[in-house]
Short mmCIF file of C-alpha atoms and ligand atoms in Angstrom, two decimals:
data_model
loop_
_atom_site.label_atom_id
_atom_site.label_comp_id
_atom_site.label_asym_id
_atom_site.label_seq_id
_atom_site.Cartn_x
_atom_site.Cartn_y
_atom_site.Cartn_z
CA MET A 5 -0.10 -0.19 -0.08
CA ALA A 6 1.67 3.76 -1.22
CA VAL A 7 2.32 5.40 1.57
CA ASN A 8 0.85 8.99 2.30
CA LEU A 9 1.76 11.68 5.59
CA LYS A 10 0.07 14.29 4.37
CA GLY A 11 -1.16 15.93 7.28
CA ARG A 12 0.17 14.05 9.56
CA ASN A 13 2.09 15.10 13.18
CA PHE A 14 5.55 14.42 13.96
CA LEU A 15 5.87 13.93 17.87
CA THR A 16 6.31 10.62 17.88
CA LEU A 17 8.12 7.34 15.97
CA LYS A 18 5.17 5.07 18.08
CA ASP A 19 2.89 7.43 15.73
CA PHE A 20 4.27 5.63 12.64
CA THR A 21 4.50 1.92 11.28
CA PRO A 22 7.48 0.68 9.93
CA ASP A 23 6.68 1.22 6.17
CA GLU A 24 6.40 4.58 7.15
CA ILE A 25 9.08 5.10 8.89
CA ARG A 26 11.56 3.21 5.93
CA TYR A 27 9.00 5.78 3.11
CA LEU A 28 10.89 9.05 5.39
CA LEU A 29 14.30 7.41 5.42
CA HIS A 30 14.02 6.79 1.29
CA LEU A 31 12.49 10.29 0.29
CA ALA A 32 15.20 11.57 3.33
CA ALA A 33 18.12 9.71 0.90
CA ASP A 34 16.24 11.20 -2.07
CA LEU A 35 16.50 14.16 -1.87
CA LYS A 36 20.17 14.29 0.04
CA ALA A 37 20.58 13.44 -3.35
CA LYS A 38 18.36 15.69 -5.08
CA LYS A 39 20.81 18.65 -3.55
CA ARG A 40 23.92 17.24 -3.72
CA ALA A 41 22.91 17.08 -7.67
CA GLY A 42 22.43 21.32 -7.28
CA ILE A 43 18.30 20.68 -8.06
CA ARG A 44 16.72 23.15 -6.28
CA GLY A 45 12.78 21.75 -5.15
CA ASN A 46 9.56 24.09 -5.32
CA THR A 47 7.49 20.74 -3.00
CA LEU A 48 7.06 23.73 -0.59
CA GLU A 49 6.65 26.77 -2.95
CA GLY A 50 3.64 29.08 -0.54
CA LYS A 51 4.14 27.07 2.21
CA ASN A 52 4.77 28.75 5.48
CA ILE A 53 5.99 27.41 8.66
CA VAL A 54 7.17 28.63 12.39
CA LEU A 55 9.88 27.16 14.53
CA LEU A 56 8.64 27.54 17.55
CA PHE A 57 12.00 26.96 20.41
CA GLU A 58 11.62 26.80 24.25
CA LYS A 59 15.18 25.22 24.91
CA THR A 60 18.01 26.12 22.06
CA SER A 61 19.76 24.51 18.99
CA THR A 62 22.03 24.49 16.92
CA ARG A 63 21.32 21.82 14.10
CA THR A 64 17.12 21.59 14.66
CA ARG A 65 17.17 25.31 14.05
CA CYS A 66 19.25 25.23 11.01
CA SER A 67 17.77 22.07 9.43
CA PHE A 68 14.28 23.26 9.48
CA GLU A 69 15.20 26.56 8.23
CA ILE A 70 17.41 25.58 5.54
CA ALA A 71 15.01 22.69 4.40
CA ALA A 72 11.81 24.59 4.02
CA HIS A 73 13.90 27.51 1.93
CA ASP A 74 15.76 24.48 -0.69
CA GLU A 75 11.70 23.65 -1.16
CA GLY A 76 10.56 27.10 -1.96
CA GLY A 77 9.04 27.38 1.83
CA HIS A 78 8.99 30.22 4.40
CA VAL A 79 9.97 30.35 7.79
CA THR A 80 9.26 32.40 10.70
CA PHE A 81 11.30 31.76 13.98
CA LEU A 82 9.80 32.10 17.79
CA ASP A 83 11.79 31.61 20.78
CA SER A 84 10.05 32.17 24.10
CA LYS A 85 11.65 35.07 25.33
CA SER A 86 10.69 37.33 22.33
CA SER A 87 6.10 36.18 21.85
CA GLN A 88 3.62 35.76 23.52
CA VAL A 89 3.38 32.05 23.54
CA GLY A 90 3.10 30.11 27.32
CA LYS A 91 3.70 33.81 29.15
CA LYS A 92 0.67 35.75 28.29
CA GLU A 93 -1.19 33.50 25.63
CA SER A 94 -1.62 29.61 26.49
CA MET A 95 -0.38 26.95 24.46
CA ALA A 96 -3.41 26.10 22.86
CA ASP A 97 -4.56 29.51 22.14
CA SER A 98 -1.22 30.18 20.71
CA ALA A 99 -1.92 26.79 18.62
CA LYS A 100 -5.19 27.96 17.17
CA VAL A 101 -3.70 31.22 17.10
CA LEU A 102 -0.68 29.60 14.41
CA GLY A 103 -2.72 26.91 13.05
CA ARG A 104 -4.61 30.19 11.61
CA LEU A 105 -1.29 31.79 9.62
CA PHE A 106 1.24 28.93 8.90
CA ASP A 107 0.53 25.71 7.73
CA GLY A 108 3.09 23.55 9.99
CA ILE A 109 4.56 24.45 13.17
CA GLU A 110 7.83 23.05 14.54
CA TYR A 111 8.22 22.65 18.56
CA ARG A 112 11.45 22.22 20.67
CA GLY A 113 10.58 22.43 24.43
CA TYR A 114 10.39 20.22 27.70
CA ASP A 115 7.08 18.79 28.06
CA GLN A 116 5.44 16.08 25.51
CA GLU A 117 2.18 17.29 26.76
CA VAL A 118 2.99 20.61 25.37
CA VAL A 119 3.66 19.19 21.75
CA GLU A 120 0.46 17.20 21.92
CA CYS A 121 -1.28 20.08 23.16
CA LEU A 122 0.01 22.41 19.59
CA ALA A 123 -1.16 19.21 17.94
CA LYS A 124 -4.61 18.78 19.60
CA ASN A 125 -5.39 22.63 18.59
CA ALA A 126 -3.30 24.22 16.45
CA GLY A 127 -4.83 22.39 12.30
CA VAL A 128 -1.79 21.37 11.01
CA PRO A 129 1.20 19.40 10.86
CA VAL A 130 2.48 19.70 14.24
CA TRP A 131 6.62 18.71 14.44
CA ASN A 132 8.23 17.98 17.32
CA GLY A 133 12.42 19.22 17.38
CA LEU A 134 13.19 17.52 20.41
CA THR A 135 11.08 17.48 24.34
CA ASP A 136 12.23 16.17 27.19
CA ILE A 137 10.93 12.47 26.43
CA ASP A 138 11.88 12.49 22.43
CA HIS A 139 13.75 13.70 19.62
CA PRO A 140 12.43 11.65 16.39
CA THR A 141 13.85 13.51 13.42
CA GLN A 142 16.57 12.92 15.41
CA ALA A 143 16.14 8.88 15.22
CA LEU A 144 15.57 9.67 11.28
CA SER A 145 18.96 10.63 10.93
CA ASP A 146 20.71 8.56 13.01
CA ILE A 147 19.69 5.64 11.01
CA LEU A 148 20.06 7.52 7.20
CA THR A 149 23.51 7.71 8.86
CA LEU A 150 23.51 3.53 9.81
CA THR A 151 22.62 2.81 6.10
CA GLU A 152 24.84 4.94 4.74
CA ASN A 153 27.83 3.41 6.45
CA THR A 154 26.44 -0.41 6.26
CA LYS A 155 26.14 -3.16 3.63
CA LYS A 156 23.83 -4.98 6.00
CA PRO A 157 20.04 -4.65 5.87
CA LEU A 158 18.76 -2.79 8.82
CA ASN A 159 17.25 -5.93 10.43
CA LYS A 160 21.07 -7.34 11.19
CA CYS A 161 22.26 -4.21 12.66
CA LYS A 162 23.00 -3.65 15.58
CA LEU A 163 23.24 -0.28 17.97
CA VAL A 164 24.96 0.47 21.50
CA PHE A 165 23.65 3.47 23.12
CA CYS A 166 26.05 4.20 25.53
CA GLY A 167 25.21 6.37 28.91
CA ASP A 168 21.80 7.93 30.12
CA THR A 169 19.67 5.36 28.34
CA ARG A 170 16.31 7.00 29.90
CA ASN A 171 16.85 10.60 27.81
CA ASN A 172 14.60 11.37 24.81
CA VAL A 173 17.28 10.53 22.37
CA ALA A 174 18.00 6.70 23.79
CA TYR A 175 13.80 6.89 23.44
CA CYS A 176 13.50 7.91 20.13
CA LEU A 177 16.48 5.00 19.10
CA MET A 178 14.83 2.58 21.12
CA TYR A 179 11.68 3.04 19.16
CA ILE A 180 13.03 3.57 15.51
CA CYS A 181 14.99 0.75 16.32
CA ALA A 182 12.01 -1.63 17.74
CA LYS A 183 10.03 -0.36 14.56
CA LEU A 184 12.45 -1.66 11.96
CA GLY A 185 13.67 -4.61 13.42
CA MET A 186 17.10 -3.87 14.80
CA HIS A 187 19.48 -4.91 17.52
CA TYR A 188 19.29 -2.36 20.23
CA ALA A 189 20.94 -2.13 22.78
CA GLY A 190 20.83 0.18 25.79
CA TRP A 191 24.56 0.30 27.88
CA GLY A 192 24.00 2.38 31.24
CA PRO A 193 24.03 2.31 34.66
CA ALA A 194 20.76 0.79 36.27
CA GLU A 195 20.28 4.10 38.33
CA LEU A 196 19.43 5.76 34.34
CA ALA A 197 17.63 2.62 32.99
CA PRO A 198 14.50 3.86 30.85
CA ALA A 199 10.94 3.87 31.82
CA GLU A 200 9.15 0.48 32.75
CA ASP A 201 6.64 1.55 30.08
CA VAL A 202 8.58 2.83 27.55
CA VAL A 203 10.37 -0.39 27.26
CA SER A 204 7.78 -2.68 27.48
CA TYR A 205 6.24 -0.74 24.51
CA CYS A 206 9.81 -1.15 22.71
CA ARG A 207 9.36 -5.10 23.51
CA THR A 208 5.64 -5.59 22.11
CA VAL A 209 6.88 -3.70 18.61
CA ALA A 210 9.55 -6.23 18.52
CA LYS A 211 7.46 -9.07 18.73
CA GLU A 212 5.93 -8.39 15.43
CA THR A 213 9.43 -6.75 13.76
CA GLY A 214 11.79 -9.68 15.23
CA ALA A 215 13.76 -6.72 16.85
CA VAL A 216 15.75 -7.57 20.16
CA ILE A 217 15.49 -4.97 22.78
CA GLU A 218 17.95 -5.37 25.98
CA PHE A 219 19.76 -3.45 28.36
CA GLY A 220 22.95 -4.25 30.81
CA GLU A 221 26.27 -2.45 32.62
CA SER A 222 28.19 -5.46 31.37
CA ARG A 223 30.31 -4.70 28.41
CA GLU A 224 29.58 -7.91 26.94
CA LEU A 225 26.46 -5.55 25.24
CA LEU A 226 29.17 -3.38 23.04
CA LYS A 227 30.12 -7.23 20.68
CA GLY A 228 29.06 -7.05 17.76
CA ALA A 229 27.64 -3.07 17.51
CA ASP A 230 27.38 -1.50 13.72
CA ALA A 231 26.88 1.86 15.54
CA LEU A 232 27.61 3.03 18.83
CA TYR A 233 26.15 6.33 19.98
CA THR A 234 25.92 8.68 23.02
CA ASP A 235 24.72 11.61 23.89
CA ILE A 236 25.93 14.45 26.26
CA TRP A 237 25.39 13.68 30.17
CA ALA A 238 22.92 15.60 31.89
CA SER A 239 20.68 16.84 28.72
CA MET A 240 19.84 20.51 28.70
CA GLY A 241 17.51 21.19 31.61
CA GLU A 242 19.16 18.83 33.90
CA GLU A 243 22.43 20.48 34.64
CA ASP A 244 21.97 20.51 38.18
CA LYS A 245 22.42 16.94 37.70
CA ILE A 246 26.48 17.36 36.76
CA PRO A 247 27.87 16.34 39.99
CA GLU A 248 26.42 13.13 40.01
CA ARG A 249 26.14 12.01 36.48
CA VAL A 250 29.68 12.55 36.54
CA LYS A 251 29.78 9.68 38.83
CA LEU A 252 27.00 7.36 37.26
CA LEU A 253 28.30 7.51 33.79
CA THR A 254 32.20 8.00 34.17
CA PRO A 255 32.59 4.38 33.33
CA TYR A 256 30.46 4.42 30.49
CA ARG A 257 32.27 7.15 28.80
CA ILE A 258 33.66 6.37 24.98
CA THR A 259 37.15 5.28 25.02
CA LYS A 260 39.14 3.58 22.60
CA GLU A 261 39.14 0.33 24.45
CA VAL A 262 35.36 0.64 24.38
CA LEU A 263 35.41 1.03 20.88
CA ASP A 264 37.41 -2.21 20.65
CA ALA A 265 35.21 -4.01 22.84
CA THR A 266 32.36 -4.18 20.40
CA GLU A 267 35.12 -6.65 18.40
CA ASN A 268 33.98 -4.45 14.84
CA PRO A 269 36.48 -2.68 13.11
CA ASP A 270 33.45 -0.89 11.35
CA CYS A 271 31.70 -0.26 14.48
CA ILE A 272 30.56 3.72 13.76
CA PHE A 273 30.33 6.32 16.00
CA LEU A 274 27.25 8.38 16.13
CA HIS A 275 26.13 11.34 18.26
CA CYS A 276 23.25 12.97 18.15
CA LEU A 277 25.40 16.82 19.01
CA PRO A 278 26.47 18.71 20.86
CA SER A 279 29.15 17.11 21.92
CA PHE A 280 31.87 16.89 25.45
CA HIS A 281 34.95 15.06 23.84
CA ASP A 282 37.45 17.61 24.64
CA PHE A 283 37.64 21.18 26.99
CA GLU A 284 37.04 23.58 24.11
CA THR A 285 33.62 24.42 25.59
CA LYS A 286 32.73 26.62 28.81
CA MET A 287 30.99 24.94 29.95
CA ALA A 288 33.38 21.38 29.64
CA LYS A 289 36.36 23.69 31.59
CA GLU A 290 33.81 25.36 33.59
CA GLN A 291 32.81 21.76 35.09
CA MET A 292 35.85 20.65 34.71
CA ALA A 293 37.39 23.63 37.67
CA LEU A 294 34.87 22.25 39.94
CA GLY A 295 36.13 18.83 39.59
CA TYR A 296 33.87 17.17 37.07
CA ASP A 297 35.03 15.43 33.41
CA ILE A 298 31.90 15.78 31.92
CA ARG A 299 33.02 14.25 28.71
CA GLU A 300 31.48 11.21 27.34
CA VAL A 301 33.58 10.21 24.79
CA THR A 302 37.28 10.73 23.58
CA ASP A 303 38.63 13.06 21.01
CA GLU A 304 40.12 9.30 19.99
CA VAL A 305 36.96 8.51 19.35
CA PHE A 306 35.10 11.54 18.29
CA LEU A 307 37.94 12.26 15.70
CA SER A 308 38.33 9.17 14.39
CA PRO A 309 37.74 7.59 11.31
CA ASN A 310 34.63 5.41 12.51
CA SER A 311 32.63 8.76 13.68
CA LYS A 312 30.15 10.10 11.20
CA VAL A 313 28.80 12.88 13.68
CA PHE A 314 28.66 15.26 11.13
CA ASP A 315 27.75 13.55 8.07
CA GLU A 316 24.54 12.93 10.77
CA ALA A 317 24.53 16.55 11.18
CA GLU A 318 24.25 16.52 8.36
CA ASN A 319 21.81 14.11 7.16
CA ARG A 320 19.05 15.90 9.59
CA MET A 321 18.73 18.17 7.48
CA HIS A 322 17.86 15.77 4.65
CA THR A 323 15.87 13.86 7.05
CA ILE A 324 13.96 16.94 8.50
CA LYS A 325 12.92 17.82 4.88
CA ALA A 326 11.63 14.53 4.12
CA VAL A 327 9.94 14.97 7.29
CA ILE A 328 8.41 18.51 6.03
CA VAL A 329 8.03 17.46 1.91
CA ALA A 330 6.00 14.17 3.19
CA THR A 331 3.53 16.06 5.74
CA ILE A 332 2.78 19.44 3.82
CA GLY A 333 5.02 19.38 0.38
CA SER A 334 3.35 18.56 -3.44
CA VAL A 335 4.47 15.52 -3.23
N1 LIG B 16 21.04 17.35 17.59
C1 LIG B 16 20.00 18.93 17.98
O1 LIG B 16 19.18 18.40 17.86
O2 LIG B 16 21.23 19.56 17.68
P1 LIG B 16 20.53 20.89 18.19
O3 LIG B 16 20.39 21.12 19.43
O4 LIG B 16 21.48 21.29 18.18
O5 LIG B 16 19.66 21.51 17.61
N1 LIG B 17 19.82 14.35 25.10
C1 LIG B 17 19.85 15.98 24.90
C2 LIG B 17 19.94 15.74 23.44
C3 LIG B 17 20.47 17.41 22.51
C4 LIG B 17 20.16 16.96 20.97
C5 LIG B 17 19.50 17.30 25.62
O1 LIG B 17 18.15 17.12 25.59
O2 LIG B 17 20.13 18.01 26.02
#
């Protein structure tokens, strides 16, 4: 059956079938090839989209802007400081107003309920650009990057997420791996294990797709990985947790030794970015001065040939373009 995502929200990959996810990945690869060939699209001509950010961003914001421009669309950026949203106007009212003006709304913020509220009230597609518990556009980019670096079909691939296995990026990866019949392993401390309902949802999906979903603290989990993935140890809004996270997660820092434990010389390293892999950032320096080494990965791995993090960052744009085009574009 042909896939048609017109008018759909993109709030979580849980809402999408395996075929729909594969369709978005193929569309992203096509759009990437088109961009590489210098072909400018027009599938978003006459479309206006708004980007609403309550948390900071480099990749997601730029990807939405470039993706829309590339296809002839127009973008408005709003943040919580310079708009009425949430302060003087409820999210439901804001959604009703923005839905009258725009053809699609991107939202990045804290609670998943907020993006759901926007979707319920806007009357136009709403795209989740990251919440505390999900980051669905990220997972599309990550899997596109994996497909570019392996000859294996995805249902034969193993991805190991290392560190804070209950964060937004870990969750969206669990969802996409479950949907695509992949092997997902979460390697991290029991204190940061994923929520029961998330695990149980993924294991239910896995029964149908053949996916494997496992967790633990043992390095055995790393064996046979096609991709090692990590993220910062304290997500946006969790900065006060840095001391406890450093204590819990230092054993899960990705070093060359950890990469070698995969026993796969072709294993790629992925990271959603931004990353602490050196002391070139204000935060890494400040925390180190307080005695906290917040690096989740060493430079040796981050800068190694196995690392595909900048391809992955570029793929954010191609996959986000696929989501916008599929939901409001003219193809
Ligand atoms: N990976 C990601 O979402 O990056 P930004 O926070 O820069 O958007
Ligand atoms: N887990 C990180 C992802 C950043 C893209 C955060 O939420 O800050």
